[in-house]
Coordinates of C-alpha atoms in Angstrom, one line a residue:
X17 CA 148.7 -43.5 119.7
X18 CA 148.5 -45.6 116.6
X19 CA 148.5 -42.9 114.0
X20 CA 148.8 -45.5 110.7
X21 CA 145.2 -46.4 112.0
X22 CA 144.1 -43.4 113.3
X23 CA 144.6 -41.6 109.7
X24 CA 143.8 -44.5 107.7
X25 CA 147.0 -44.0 105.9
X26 CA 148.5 -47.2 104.7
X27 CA 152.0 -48.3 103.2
X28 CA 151.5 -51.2 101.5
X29 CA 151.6 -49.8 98.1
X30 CA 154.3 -47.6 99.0
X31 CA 156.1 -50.6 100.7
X32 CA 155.4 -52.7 97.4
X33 CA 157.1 -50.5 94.9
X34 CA 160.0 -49.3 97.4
X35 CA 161.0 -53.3 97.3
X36 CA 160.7 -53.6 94.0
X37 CA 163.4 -50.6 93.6
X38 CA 165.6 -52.3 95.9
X39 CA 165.7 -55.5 94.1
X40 CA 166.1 -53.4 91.2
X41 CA 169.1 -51.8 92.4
X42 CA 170.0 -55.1 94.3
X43 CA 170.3 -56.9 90.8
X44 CA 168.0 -58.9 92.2
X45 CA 164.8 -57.9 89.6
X46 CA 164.5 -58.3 85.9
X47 CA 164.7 -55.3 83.9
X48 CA 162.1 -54.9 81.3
X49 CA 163.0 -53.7 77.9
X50 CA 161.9 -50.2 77.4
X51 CA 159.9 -49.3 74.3
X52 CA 161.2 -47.1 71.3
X53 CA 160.0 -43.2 72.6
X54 CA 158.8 -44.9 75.7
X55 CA 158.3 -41.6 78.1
X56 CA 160.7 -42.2 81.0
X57 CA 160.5 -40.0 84.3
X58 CA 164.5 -39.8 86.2
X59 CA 165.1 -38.8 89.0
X60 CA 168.3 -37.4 90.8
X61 CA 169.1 -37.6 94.7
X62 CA 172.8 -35.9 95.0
X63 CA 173.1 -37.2 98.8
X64 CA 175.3 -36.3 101.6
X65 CA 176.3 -40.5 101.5
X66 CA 175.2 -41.3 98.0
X67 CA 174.2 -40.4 94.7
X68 CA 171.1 -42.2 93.7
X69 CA 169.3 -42.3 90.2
X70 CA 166.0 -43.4 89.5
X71 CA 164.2 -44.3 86.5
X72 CA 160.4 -44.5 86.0
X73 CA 157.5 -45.4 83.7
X74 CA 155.0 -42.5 82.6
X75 CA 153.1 -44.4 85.3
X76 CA 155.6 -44.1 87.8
X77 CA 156.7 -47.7 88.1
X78 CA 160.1 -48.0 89.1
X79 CA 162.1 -49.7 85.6
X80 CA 165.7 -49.3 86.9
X81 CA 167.9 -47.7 89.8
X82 CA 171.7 -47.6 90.8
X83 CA 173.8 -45.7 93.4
X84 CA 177.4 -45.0 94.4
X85 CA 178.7 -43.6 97.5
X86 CA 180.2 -40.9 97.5
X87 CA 181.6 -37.5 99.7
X88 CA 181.1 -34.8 97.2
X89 CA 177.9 -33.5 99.4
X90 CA 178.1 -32.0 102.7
X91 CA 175.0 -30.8 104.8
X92 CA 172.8 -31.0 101.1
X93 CA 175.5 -28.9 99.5
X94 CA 177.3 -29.7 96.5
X95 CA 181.4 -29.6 97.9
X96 CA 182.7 -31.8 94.9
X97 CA 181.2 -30.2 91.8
X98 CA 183.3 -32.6 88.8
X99 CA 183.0 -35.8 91.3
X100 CA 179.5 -35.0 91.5
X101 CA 179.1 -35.3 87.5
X102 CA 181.7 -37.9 87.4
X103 CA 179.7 -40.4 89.1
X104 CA 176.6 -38.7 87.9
X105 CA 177.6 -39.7 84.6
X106 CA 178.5 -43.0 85.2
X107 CA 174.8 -43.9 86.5
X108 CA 173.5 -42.3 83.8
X109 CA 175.5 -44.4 81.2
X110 CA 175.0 -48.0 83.3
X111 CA 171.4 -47.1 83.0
X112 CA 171.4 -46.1 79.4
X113 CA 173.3 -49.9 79.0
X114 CA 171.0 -51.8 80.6
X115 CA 167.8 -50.2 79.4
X116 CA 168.7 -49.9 75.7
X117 CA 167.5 -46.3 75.7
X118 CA 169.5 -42.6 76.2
X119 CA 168.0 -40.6 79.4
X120 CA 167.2 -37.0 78.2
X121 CA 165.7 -35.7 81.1
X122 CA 165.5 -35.7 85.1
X123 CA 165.0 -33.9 88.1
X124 CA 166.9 -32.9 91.3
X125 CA 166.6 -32.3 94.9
X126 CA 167.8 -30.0 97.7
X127 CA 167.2 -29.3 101.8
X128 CA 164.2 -27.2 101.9
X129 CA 165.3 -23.4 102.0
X130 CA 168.7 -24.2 100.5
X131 CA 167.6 -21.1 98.3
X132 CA 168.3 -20.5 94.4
X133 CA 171.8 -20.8 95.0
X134 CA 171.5 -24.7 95.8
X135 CA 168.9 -25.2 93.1
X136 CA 171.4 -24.1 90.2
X137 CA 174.5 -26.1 91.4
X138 CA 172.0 -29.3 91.5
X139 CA 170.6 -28.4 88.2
X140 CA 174.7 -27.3 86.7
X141 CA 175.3 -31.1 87.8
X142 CA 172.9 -32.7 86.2
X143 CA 172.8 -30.5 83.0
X144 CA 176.4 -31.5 82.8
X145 CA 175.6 -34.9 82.9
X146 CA 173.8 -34.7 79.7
X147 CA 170.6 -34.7 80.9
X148 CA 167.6 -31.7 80.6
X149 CA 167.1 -30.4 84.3
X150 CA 163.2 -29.7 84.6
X151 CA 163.0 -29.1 87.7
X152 CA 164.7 -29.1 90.7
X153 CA 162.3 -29.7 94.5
X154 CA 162.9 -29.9 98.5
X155 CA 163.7 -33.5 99.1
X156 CA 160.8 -33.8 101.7
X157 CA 158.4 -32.3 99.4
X158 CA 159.0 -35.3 97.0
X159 CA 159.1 -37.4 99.6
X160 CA 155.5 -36.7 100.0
X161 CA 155.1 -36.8 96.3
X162 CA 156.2 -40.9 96.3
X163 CA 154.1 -41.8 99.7
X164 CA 150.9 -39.7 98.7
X165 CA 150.7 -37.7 101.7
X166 CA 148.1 -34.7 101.3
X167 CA 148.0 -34.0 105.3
X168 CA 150.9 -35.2 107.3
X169 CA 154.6 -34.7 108.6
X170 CA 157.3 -36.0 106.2
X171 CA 160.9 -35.9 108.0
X172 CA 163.3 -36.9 105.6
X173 CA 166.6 -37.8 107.6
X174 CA 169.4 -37.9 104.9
X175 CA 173.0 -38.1 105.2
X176 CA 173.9 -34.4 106.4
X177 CA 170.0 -32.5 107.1
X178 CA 167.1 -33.0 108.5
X179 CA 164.2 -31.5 106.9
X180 CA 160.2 -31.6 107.5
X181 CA 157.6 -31.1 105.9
X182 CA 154.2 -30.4 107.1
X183 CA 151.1 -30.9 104.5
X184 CA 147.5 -29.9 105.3
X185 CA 144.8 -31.0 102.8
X186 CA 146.6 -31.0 100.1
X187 CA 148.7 -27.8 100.8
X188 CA 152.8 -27.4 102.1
X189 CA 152.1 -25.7 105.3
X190 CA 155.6 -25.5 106.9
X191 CA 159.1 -26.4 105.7
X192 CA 162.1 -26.2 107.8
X193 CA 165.6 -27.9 107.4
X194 CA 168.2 -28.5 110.2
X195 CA 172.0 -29.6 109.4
X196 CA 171.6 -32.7 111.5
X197 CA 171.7 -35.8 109.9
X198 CA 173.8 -39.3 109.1
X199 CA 177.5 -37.4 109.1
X200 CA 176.8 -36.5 112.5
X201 CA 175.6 -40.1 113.8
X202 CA 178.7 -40.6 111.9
X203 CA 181.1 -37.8 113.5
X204 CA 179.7 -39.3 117.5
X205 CA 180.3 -42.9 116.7
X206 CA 184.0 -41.5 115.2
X207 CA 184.0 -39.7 118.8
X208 CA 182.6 -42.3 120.9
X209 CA 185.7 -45.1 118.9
X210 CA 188.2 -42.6 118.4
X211 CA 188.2 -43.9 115.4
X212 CA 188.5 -41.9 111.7
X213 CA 185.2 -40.9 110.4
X214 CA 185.5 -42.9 107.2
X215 CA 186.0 -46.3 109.7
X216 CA 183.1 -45.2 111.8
X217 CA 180.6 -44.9 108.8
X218 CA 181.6 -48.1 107.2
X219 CA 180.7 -49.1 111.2
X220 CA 177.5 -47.5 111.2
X221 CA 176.0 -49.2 108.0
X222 CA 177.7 -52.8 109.6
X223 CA 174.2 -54.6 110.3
X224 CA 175.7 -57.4 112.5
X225 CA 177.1 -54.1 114.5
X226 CA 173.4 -52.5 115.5
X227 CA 173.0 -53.3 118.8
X228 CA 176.8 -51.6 120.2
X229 CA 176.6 -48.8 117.7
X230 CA 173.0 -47.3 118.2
X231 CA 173.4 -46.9 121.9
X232 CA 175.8 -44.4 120.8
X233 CA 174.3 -41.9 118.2
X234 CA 171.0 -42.3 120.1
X235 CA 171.3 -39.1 121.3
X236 CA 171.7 -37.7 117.8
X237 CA 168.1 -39.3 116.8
X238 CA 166.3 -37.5 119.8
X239 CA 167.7 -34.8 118.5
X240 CA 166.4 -35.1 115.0
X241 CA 163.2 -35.6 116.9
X242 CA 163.4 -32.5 118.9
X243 CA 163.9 -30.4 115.4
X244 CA 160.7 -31.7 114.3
X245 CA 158.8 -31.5 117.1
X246 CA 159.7 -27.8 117.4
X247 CA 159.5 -27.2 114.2
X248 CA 155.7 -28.6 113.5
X249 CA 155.0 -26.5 117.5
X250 CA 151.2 -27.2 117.4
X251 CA 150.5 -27.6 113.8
X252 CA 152.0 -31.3 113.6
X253 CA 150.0 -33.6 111.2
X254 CA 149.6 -37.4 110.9
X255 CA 150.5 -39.7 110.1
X256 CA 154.7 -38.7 110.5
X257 CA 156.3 -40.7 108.1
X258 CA 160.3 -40.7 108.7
X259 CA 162.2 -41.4 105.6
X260 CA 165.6 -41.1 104.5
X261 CA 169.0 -43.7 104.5
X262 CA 170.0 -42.0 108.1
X263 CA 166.7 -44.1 109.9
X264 CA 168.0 -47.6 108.7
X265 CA 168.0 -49.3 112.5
X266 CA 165.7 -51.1 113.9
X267 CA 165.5 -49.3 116.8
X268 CA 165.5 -45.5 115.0
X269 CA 161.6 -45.0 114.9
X270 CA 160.8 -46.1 118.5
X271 CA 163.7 -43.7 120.0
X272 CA 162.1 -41.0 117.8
X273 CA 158.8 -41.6 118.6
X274 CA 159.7 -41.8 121.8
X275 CA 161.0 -38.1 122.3
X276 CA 158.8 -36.9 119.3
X277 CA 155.9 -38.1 121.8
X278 CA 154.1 -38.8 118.5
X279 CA 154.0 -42.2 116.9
X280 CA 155.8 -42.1 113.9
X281 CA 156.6 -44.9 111.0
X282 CA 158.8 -45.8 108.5
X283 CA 158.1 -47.5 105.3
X284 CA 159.8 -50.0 103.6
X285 CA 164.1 -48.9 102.2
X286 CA 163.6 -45.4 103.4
X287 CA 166.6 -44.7 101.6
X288 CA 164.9 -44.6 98.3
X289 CA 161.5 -42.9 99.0
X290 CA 163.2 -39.3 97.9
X291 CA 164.5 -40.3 94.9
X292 CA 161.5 -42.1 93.8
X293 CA 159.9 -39.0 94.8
X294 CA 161.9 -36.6 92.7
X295 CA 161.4 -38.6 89.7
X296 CA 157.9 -38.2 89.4
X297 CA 158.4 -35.1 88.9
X298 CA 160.4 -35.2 85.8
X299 CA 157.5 -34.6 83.3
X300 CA 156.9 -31.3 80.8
X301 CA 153.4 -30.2 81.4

């Protein structure tokens, strides 16, 4: 089943600005000056591989974006509280340099039902970055928010969760998050190598190295599949829309499809769909 067609939902725009982001954050894009009091929307993914920050127009064009690795987050949980602002910081002030402009506000991001607990030690981080925290939202919930899903499945595969969304007309049906994600393609391959888990991720993200390392954390993507598939039971919508850094192989959405028994897609540097997402959601009403 070709679901894309089926639900008439279409990527392209989403695609278009997603690579426009990357060859922002590539270096490979111009940045345009920004405008005295121009409104600018940020947005903060604290990740389980990387801390990304995005900046947006008041018309939610991507003007800038910058990440680092990092291990300060475990399973969507802040372990590293001061590395977390460290490197926090240091995006904020690159992007402050290049843009010509200080950053006052932004939002955050946690696994759904990471409770209020989560929430405050995203929002602690970035207030201590200098910035105004207006909000902080479940990573696949602005997800959704960047794709403009109003019925659908988002499963947003990050670097130590898995978490879906389901949306029905408009309206957040069913959110459930699983601790099964990147770290633990990462922790098999490590396994599989008997290699040190900071060898086997640098392995992992090796390109040239896809076709003798997915074989082996296969396994993990069915079971990222079989989470969601559970977890939507009956009430699964389409399209299914996998995003997250976790799904960069070329063979990722046809495994998951495959024990999914749904056809699902991927658009275009899944990576950054979330934390586009999030920043359109730094704005005060």
């Amino acid at each position: 089943m070709d679901m894309a067609k089926d639900t008439n939902y279409d990527l392209t725009k989403v695609n278009k600005q997603l690579k426009k982001f990357a060859k922002i954050v590539n270096g490979d894009h111009a940045i345009r000056p920004v405008k005295p009091d121009e409104e600018l929307r940020v947005g903060v993914d604290l990740g389980t591989s990387s801390i990304v920050l995005a900046v947006l127009d008041k018309d939610d064009n991507p003007l800038y974006g910058a990440f680092e690795y990092d291990h300060a987050v475990r399973d969507g949980m802040v372990v590293d509280y001061l590395e977390s602002i460290r490197i926090l910081k240091r995006l904020k002030q690159k992007a402050e340099s290049v843009l010509g402009t200080t950053l006052t506000t932004a939002c955050g991001a946690i696994p759904p039902k990471t409770g209020d607990g989560g929430k405050k030690v995203v929002a602690n981080v970035i207030e201590a970055a200098e910035l105004e925290c207006l909000s902080v939202v479940d990573e696949p919930t602005a997800a959704a928010k960047f794709l403009h899903i109003s019925s659908g499945t988002v499963v947003d595969i990050g670097g130590g969760t898995t978490g879906i969304s389901i949306f029905k007309n408009g309206k957040l049906v069913e959110v459930v998050d699983e601790a099964t994600g990147g770290f633990h393609m990462t922790l098999v391959l490590a396994g599989n190598r008997h290699i040190a888990s900071d060898k086997a991720e640098l392995l992992k993200r090796d390109s040239s190295k896809e076709d003798e390392v997915f074989p082996i954390i296969r396994p993990v993507v069915e079971k990222m599949a079989t989470i969601t598939k559970e977890a939507a039971a009956n009430q699964i919508q389409q399209p299914v829309v996998v995003v997250g850094g976790a799904t960069n192989f070329k063979d990722f959405i046809k495994a998951f499809s495959k024990t999914l028994k749904f056809d699902a897609i991927k658009p275009a540097f899944p990576q950054f769909v979330t934390p586009l997402g999030i920043a359109m959601y730094d704005h005060k009403d």
